[in-house]
Amino acid sequence: MTGTITSDRTSVFPRFLDLPYPNVERGEGVWLVTSDGERVIDASSGGAMVTCLGYGVPEIVAAAAEQADRIAYFYNHHFTSEPAERYADRLLEVAAPEMARVRFVSGGSEANETALQLARLYQVERGEPERWRVISPAQSYHGSTMGTLALNGRSAVQEPYAPYLANHLHISPSTWRFDPSGEAALRELDRALEEAQGTVAAFFCEPISAAALPAYSPPDAFWLGLDERRREHGFLVCFDEVVTGFGRVGSWLAAHQLPIEPDIVAVGKSLGAGYAPLGGVMCRRHVYEAIEAGSGEFDLGHTWDGAPLSTAVGLAVLDAMVEKGLVDRVREHGPRLREDLEAAVGSLEIVREVRGRGFLLGVELVDPRDGGSFLPVELQVDELVDQIAFEHGVLVTSTHPQADGMAGDQVLLAPAYVSTDDDLSQMIERFSAALNVVERKIKAAL
Ligand SMILES: Cc1ncc(COP(=O)(O)O)c(C=O)c1O
């Protein structure tokens, strides 16, 4: 089947019924090749910040094939396996020595949902069953399940499922638009803690945001204030590192760059690097020990949790990241990548801010008439950017969250960790050419 697929020509239920979907046939390194033979350089790791090693890596394919040949699947309710055990040991040794245990799942939403359940269980096991609520910064994304949707504080994303969602509490993000010092967020946090009257189980957040506010993190003052309040009020701090773990921001976890240690961390995306669906939830010793000293059960799970095939892939991905020194590479090349991106697009009138942490970059777009307001929603600038970038042969991922009132159109770039200097230059060059076209079109429309 060649060409672009539209909703009237497929049995698949597509995400957007009005969008055409190019048919990608194969990947080569950081390039996607469509069935029409078009080559597109991938600046967002498969579009969802996943394929951190690039496409077609022989040793990962071999590890998957070898494991599938031996045994691909059984249920972790009954058995464990060498790959799951070795992967868990290696992961805690290399990437998160501060953590005591890891539970494997199949993706980011499952990881966050499991983190939420673990935080709740911890409080119950300690004899505080009244603690169930979560406080989380708005303008985040934690997944599409009912539990995780309730955490994002974005009514536009939650509709029409809001009737199913728990009534958690939210604070505004400390961006330049609302609260550059992080002090307003701490005041809001205090108000939320007061309103919740001892019912808070956890504070849940993306330590360095992904698509919702690419590469944004609150100032240190916020993290220090959060740490103080955790000690005073007895809630847990859960980090959603589904995108940042492992390696995306130039450290194994984003937490390693911040002045606070989370109690629970959810990871996903690059663990399987696009070769297997894989995520994980890690917790520190005191969380594990509360369950060990209590009921001794953390039973809810999913069919594919910790299966031999996915954990064998996870282990091979982790080994490849260590052997190739990829986390160091991201840390060393990240600042230059951000500077180059800023030099390429920072002077455009529609660009307000270029942010970057390692290989996670974001370009915030604004109305060129005043350099600060959101672009009009009806221009659908996110779709325009992605489409024109694709026509320029580069894959980026844009978002369009104006309706929630906290951020406007933003573009996310998240190249594979293995991208060469030449790959990175090509991505920036193509993206910059595309964004110039977008600016001209926006100005004409306004
Ligand atoms: C920060 C963050 N958390 C959670 C998720 C959900 O992960 P998944 O789509 O694998 O369920 C995503 C997905 O984009 C994400 O970016």
Coordinates of C-alpha atoms in Angstrom, one line a residue, residues 13-366:
F13 CA -9.8 4.1 13.5
P14 CA -7.4 7.1 13.1
R15 CA -6.8 9.7 15.8
F16 CA -7.9 12.6 13.6
L17 CA -10.4 11.7 10.9
D18 CA -9.6 14.9 8.9
L19 CA -5.9 14.3 8.7
P20 CA -4.0 12.4 6.0
Y21 CA -1.5 9.8 7.4
P22 CA 1.7 9.2 5.4
N23 CA 2.5 5.5 5.3
V24 CA 6.0 4.9 6.7
E25 CA 7.6 1.7 5.5
R26 CA 10.9 1.6 7.3
G27 CA 13.4 3.5 9.4
E28 CA 17.2 3.9 8.8
G29 CA 19.1 5.5 11.6
V30 CA 17.3 8.8 12.3
W31 CA 15.5 8.7 8.9
L32 CA 11.9 7.6 8.2
V33 CA 11.2 6.4 4.7
T34 CA 7.6 6.4 3.4
S35 CA 6.1 3.9 1.0
D36 CA 6.4 6.7 -1.7
G37 CA 10.2 6.7 -1.1
E38 CA 10.2 10.1 0.7
R39 CA 12.9 10.5 3.3
V40 CA 12.1 12.5 6.5
I41 CA 14.7 13.2 9.2
D42 CA 13.2 12.4 12.6
A43 CA 13.6 15.3 15.1
S44 CA 11.2 14.0 17.6
S45 CA 12.2 10.3 18.1
G46 CA 9.2 8.7 16.3
G47 CA 7.0 11.7 17.0
A48 CA 6.6 10.7 20.7
M49 CA 10.1 11.0 22.2
V50 CA 10.6 7.3 22.1
T51 CA 13.2 6.1 19.5
C52 CA 16.3 7.4 21.3
L53 CA 18.6 4.9 19.6
G54 CA 17.3 5.5 16.1
Y55 CA 15.8 2.8 13.8
G56 CA 17.1 -0.6 12.9
V57 CA 19.8 -1.0 15.6
P58 CA 21.0 -4.6 14.9
E59 CA 21.9 -5.5 18.5
I60 CA 18.4 -4.6 19.8
V61 CA 16.7 -6.5 17.0
A62 CA 19.0 -9.5 17.7
A63 CA 18.2 -9.4 21.5
A64 CA 14.5 -9.3 20.8
A65 CA 14.7 -12.1 18.3
E66 CA 16.8 -14.3 20.6
Q67 CA 14.4 -13.8 23.5
A68 CA 11.3 -14.3 21.4
D69 CA 12.9 -17.6 20.2
R70 CA 13.5 -18.8 23.8
I71 CA 10.2 -17.5 25.3
A72 CA 8.5 -14.2 24.7
Y73 CA 5.7 -14.1 27.2
F74 CA 4.4 -15.3 30.5
Y75 CA 2.5 -13.6 33.3
N76 CA 4.5 -12.1 36.1
H77 CA 1.8 -13.3 38.6
H78 CA 3.3 -16.7 38.3
F79 CA 6.9 -16.5 37.1
T80 CA 10.0 -14.3 36.8
S81 CA 12.8 -14.5 34.2
E82 CA 16.4 -13.9 33.8
P83 CA 15.9 -10.8 31.6
A84 CA 13.5 -9.2 34.1
E85 CA 15.8 -9.9 37.0
R86 CA 19.0 -8.7 35.2
Y87 CA 17.3 -5.7 33.8
A88 CA 15.9 -4.6 37.2
D89 CA 19.4 -5.0 38.8
R90 CA 21.2 -3.2 36.0
L91 CA 18.6 -0.4 35.9
L92 CA 18.9 0.4 39.6
E93 CA 22.6 0.0 39.5
V94 CA 23.2 2.3 36.5
A95 CA 20.3 4.7 36.1
A96 CA 18.7 5.1 39.6
P97 CA 20.8 3.8 42.5
E98 CA 18.7 5.9 44.9
M99 CA 15.7 3.7 44.1
A100 CA 15.0 0.4 45.9
R101 CA 12.7 -1.5 43.5
V102 CA 11.2 -1.3 40.0
R103 CA 7.9 -2.6 38.7
F104 CA 7.8 -3.0 34.9
V105 CA 4.7 -2.0 32.9
S106 CA 4.0 -1.5 29.2
G107 CA 3.9 2.3 28.8
G108 CA 3.8 5.8 30.3
S109 CA 0.1 5.9 31.3
E110 CA 0.4 2.5 33.0
A111 CA 3.5 3.7 34.8
N112 CA 1.8 6.9 36.1
E113 CA -1.3 5.0 37.0
T114 CA 0.8 2.5 38.9
A115 CA 2.7 5.3 40.6
L116 CA -0.5 6.8 41.7
Q117 CA -1.8 3.5 43.1
L118 CA 1.6 3.0 44.9
A119 CA 1.4 6.4 46.5
R120 CA -2.1 5.8 47.7
L121 CA -1.2 2.3 49.0
Y122 CA 1.8 3.7 50.9
Q123 CA -0.5 6.1 52.8
V124 CA -3.0 3.3 53.6
E125 CA -0.3 0.9 54.7
R126 CA 1.0 3.6 57.1
G127 CA -2.4 4.0 58.7
E128 CA -3.4 7.2 56.9
P129 CA -6.3 6.0 54.7
E130 CA -7.8 9.6 54.5
R131 CA -4.9 10.5 52.2
W132 CA -6.0 10.0 48.6
R133 CA -5.7 13.4 46.8
V134 CA -3.0 14.6 44.5
I135 CA -1.8 18.1 43.9
S136 CA -0.2 18.6 40.5
P137 CA 0.8 21.5 38.3
A138 CA -1.7 22.3 35.5
Q139 CA -0.5 22.3 32.0
S140 CA 1.0 18.9 32.2
Y141 CA 0.4 15.5 30.5
H142 CA 0.5 12.2 32.4
G143 CA -1.4 9.9 30.1
S144 CA -4.8 9.0 28.7
T145 CA -6.2 6.7 31.4
M146 CA -8.9 8.0 33.7
G147 CA -6.5 8.1 36.7
T148 CA -3.8 10.0 34.8
L149 CA -6.1 12.3 32.9
A150 CA -7.3 13.6 36.2
L151 CA -3.8 14.8 37.1
N152 CA -3.2 17.1 34.2
G153 CA -5.3 20.1 35.3
R154 CA -6.4 20.8 31.7
S155 CA -10.2 20.8 31.3
A156 CA -9.9 21.0 27.5
V157 CA -7.9 17.7 27.4
Q158 CA -10.2 16.1 30.1
E159 CA -13.5 16.8 28.2
P160 CA -15.7 14.9 27.6
Y161 CA -14.4 12.4 30.2
A162 CA -14.5 14.8 33.1
P163 CA -17.4 13.0 34.8
Y164 CA -15.1 10.0 35.4
L165 CA -12.2 11.9 36.9
A166 CA -11.2 12.3 40.5
N167 CA -11.3 15.8 42.0
H168 CA -7.6 16.5 42.5
L169 CA -6.1 19.9 43.1
H170 CA -3.9 21.9 40.8
I171 CA -1.4 24.8 40.8
S172 CA -0.4 27.0 37.9
P173 CA 2.9 26.4 36.1
S174 CA 5.7 28.8 37.0
T175 CA 6.4 29.9 33.5
W176 CA 7.4 33.5 32.4
R177 CA 3.7 34.1 31.7
F178 CA 2.5 33.5 35.3
D179 CA 5.2 33.1 37.9
P180 CA 8.9 33.3 36.8
S181 CA 10.2 33.1 40.4
G182 CA 8.2 30.0 41.5
E183 CA 6.8 31.9 44.5
A184 CA 3.2 32.1 43.3
A185 CA 3.2 28.3 42.8
L186 CA 4.3 27.8 46.4
R187 CA 1.6 30.0 47.6
E188 CA -0.9 28.1 45.5
L189 CA 0.5 24.9 46.9
D190 CA 0.0 26.1 50.5
R191 CA -3.6 27.1 49.6
A192 CA -4.2 23.6 48.1
L193 CA -2.8 21.9 51.2
E194 CA -5.0 23.9 53.4
E195 CA -8.1 23.2 51.3
A196 CA -7.3 19.5 51.3
Q197 CA -7.1 19.3 55.1
G198 CA -4.7 16.4 55.5
T199 CA -6.1 14.3 52.5
V200 CA -3.1 14.8 50.2
A201 CA -1.3 11.5 49.3
A202 CA 1.1 12.9 46.7
F203 CA 2.4 15.8 44.7
F204 CA 2.7 14.6 41.1
C205 CA 4.6 16.4 38.3
E206 CA 6.9 16.3 35.3
P207 CA 10.2 17.5 36.8
I208 CA 11.2 18.8 33.3
S209 CA 8.1 19.0 31.1
A210 CA 7.7 17.2 27.8
A211 CA 5.1 18.1 25.2
A212 CA 2.9 20.1 27.5
L213 CA 5.6 22.7 28.1
P214 CA 8.7 21.4 26.3
A215 CA 11.9 21.5 28.4
Y216 CA 10.4 23.7 31.1
S217 CA 11.2 23.2 34.8
P218 CA 10.3 25.5 37.7
P219 CA 13.1 27.4 39.4
D220 CA 15.1 25.8 42.3
A221 CA 13.1 27.9 44.8
F222 CA 10.0 25.9 43.9
W223 CA 11.7 22.5 44.4
L224 CA 13.2 23.5 47.7
G225 CA 9.8 24.8 48.9
L226 CA 8.1 21.6 47.8
D227 CA 10.7 19.5 49.7
E228 CA 10.0 21.5 52.9
R229 CA 6.3 21.0 52.5
R230 CA 6.7 17.3 51.9
R231 CA 8.5 16.9 55.2
E232 CA 5.9 19.1 57.0
H233 CA 2.7 17.6 55.5
G234 CA 3.6 13.9 54.9
F235 CA 2.8 13.6 51.2
L236 CA 5.0 11.8 48.7
V237 CA 6.6 13.4 45.7
C238 CA 6.0 11.4 42.4
F239 CA 7.9 12.4 39.3
D240 CA 6.5 11.6 35.9
E241 CA 9.8 10.9 34.0
V242 CA 8.1 9.0 31.2
V243 CA 9.9 11.2 28.7
T244 CA 13.0 12.4 30.7
G245 CA 13.9 8.9 32.0
F246 CA 16.3 7.7 30.8
G247 CA 18.8 10.1 29.4
R248 CA 16.7 12.6 27.5
V249 CA 17.8 15.7 29.4
G250 CA 21.5 14.6 29.7
S251 CA 21.2 12.7 33.0
W252 CA 19.7 9.3 33.6
L253 CA 16.8 11.0 35.3
A254 CA 15.7 14.7 35.3
A255 CA 15.6 14.4 39.1
H256 CA 19.4 14.1 39.1
Q257 CA 19.5 17.8 38.0
L258 CA 17.1 19.1 40.7
P259 CA 17.5 19.9 44.4
I260 CA 14.9 17.4 45.5
E261 CA 14.7 13.6 45.5
P262 CA 11.4 12.1 44.5
D263 CA 9.9 9.1 46.4
I264 CA 8.4 7.5 43.3
V265 CA 9.4 7.8 39.7
A266 CA 7.5 6.7 36.6
V267 CA 9.5 6.0 33.4
G268 CA 8.7 4.9 29.9
K269 CA 9.2 5.9 26.2
S270 CA 13.0 5.5 25.7
L271 CA 13.2 2.4 28.0
G272 CA 12.1 0.3 25.1
A273 CA 13.4 2.8 22.5
G274 CA 10.5 1.9 20.2
Y275 CA 11.6 -1.8 20.0
A276 CA 9.1 -2.9 22.7
P277 CA 6.3 -1.3 24.7
L278 CA 8.0 -0.7 28.1
G279 CA 7.7 1.5 31.2
G280 CA 8.5 1.2 34.8
V281 CA 7.7 2.5 38.3
M282 CA 10.6 2.9 40.8
C283 CA 10.3 3.7 44.5
R284 CA 12.7 4.6 47.3
R285 CA 13.3 2.2 50.2
H286 CA 10.8 3.8 52.6
V287 CA 7.9 3.3 50.1
Y288 CA 8.8 -0.3 49.5
E289 CA 9.3 -0.9 53.3
A290 CA 5.8 0.5 54.1
I291 CA 4.3 -2.2 51.9
E292 CA 6.7 -4.9 53.2
A293 CA 5.8 -4.1 56.8
G294 CA 2.1 -3.8 55.9
S295 CA 0.0 -6.1 53.7
G296 CA 2.9 -7.3 51.7
E297 CA 0.9 -6.9 48.5
F298 CA 0.9 -4.5 45.6
D299 CA -1.1 -6.7 43.4
L300 CA -2.9 -4.7 40.6
G301 CA -1.0 -5.0 37.4
H302 CA -1.3 -5.5 33.6
T303 CA -1.0 -8.6 31.4
W304 CA 2.4 -7.6 29.9
D305 CA 4.1 -6.3 33.0
G306 CA 7.7 -7.5 33.1
A307 CA 7.3 -10.0 30.2
P308 CA 10.6 -11.7 29.0
L309 CA 10.5 -10.1 25.6
S310 CA 10.0 -6.5 26.7
T311 CA 12.5 -6.7 29.5
A312 CA 15.1 -8.4 27.3
V313 CA 14.7 -5.4 24.9
G314 CA 14.9 -3.0 27.9
L315 CA 18.2 -4.6 29.0
A316 CA 19.7 -4.4 25.5
V317 CA 18.6 -0.7 25.2
L318 CA 20.2 0.1 28.6
D319 CA 23.4 -1.7 27.7
A320 CA 23.6 0.2 24.3
M321 CA 23.1 3.5 26.1
V322 CA 25.9 2.6 28.5
E323 CA 28.3 1.2 25.9
K324 CA 27.8 4.2 23.6
G325 CA 28.0 6.8 26.4
L326 CA 24.7 8.3 25.2
V327 CA 23.7 10.1 28.4
D328 CA 27.1 11.9 28.4
R329 CA 26.7 12.6 24.7
V330 CA 23.2 14.2 25.3
R331 CA 24.6 16.2 28.2
E332 CA 27.6 17.5 26.2
H333 CA 25.8 18.2 23.0
G334 CA 22.6 19.6 24.5
P335 CA 23.6 23.2 25.2
R336 CA 25.1 23.6 21.7
L337 CA 21.9 22.2 20.1
R338 CA 19.8 24.7 22.1
E339 CA 22.1 27.6 21.0
D340 CA 22.0 26.5 17.4
L341 CA 18.2 26.2 17.5
E342 CA 17.9 29.7 19.1
A343 CA 20.3 31.1 16.5
A344 CA 18.2 29.6 13.7
V345 CA 14.7 30.5 14.8
G346 CA 15.0 32.8 17.9
S347 CA 14.7 36.0 15.9
L348 CA 11.4 35.1 14.2
E349 CA 8.6 37.3 15.3
I350 CA 6.3 34.3 16.1
V351 CA 9.0 32.9 18.5
R352 CA 8.8 34.0 22.1
E353 CA 11.1 31.4 23.8
V354 CA 13.5 28.6 22.8
R355 CA 14.0 26.2 25.7
G356 CA 16.3 23.2 25.9
R357 CA 17.5 20.6 28.3
G358 CA 19.8 17.9 26.7
F359 CA 18.0 16.6 23.7
L360 CA 14.5 17.9 24.7
L361 CA 13.8 21.2 23.1
G362 CA 10.8 23.5 22.8
V363 CA 9.9 26.5 20.8
E364 CA 7.1 28.6 22.1
L365 CA 5.1 30.5 19.5
V366 CA 3.2 33.8 20.1

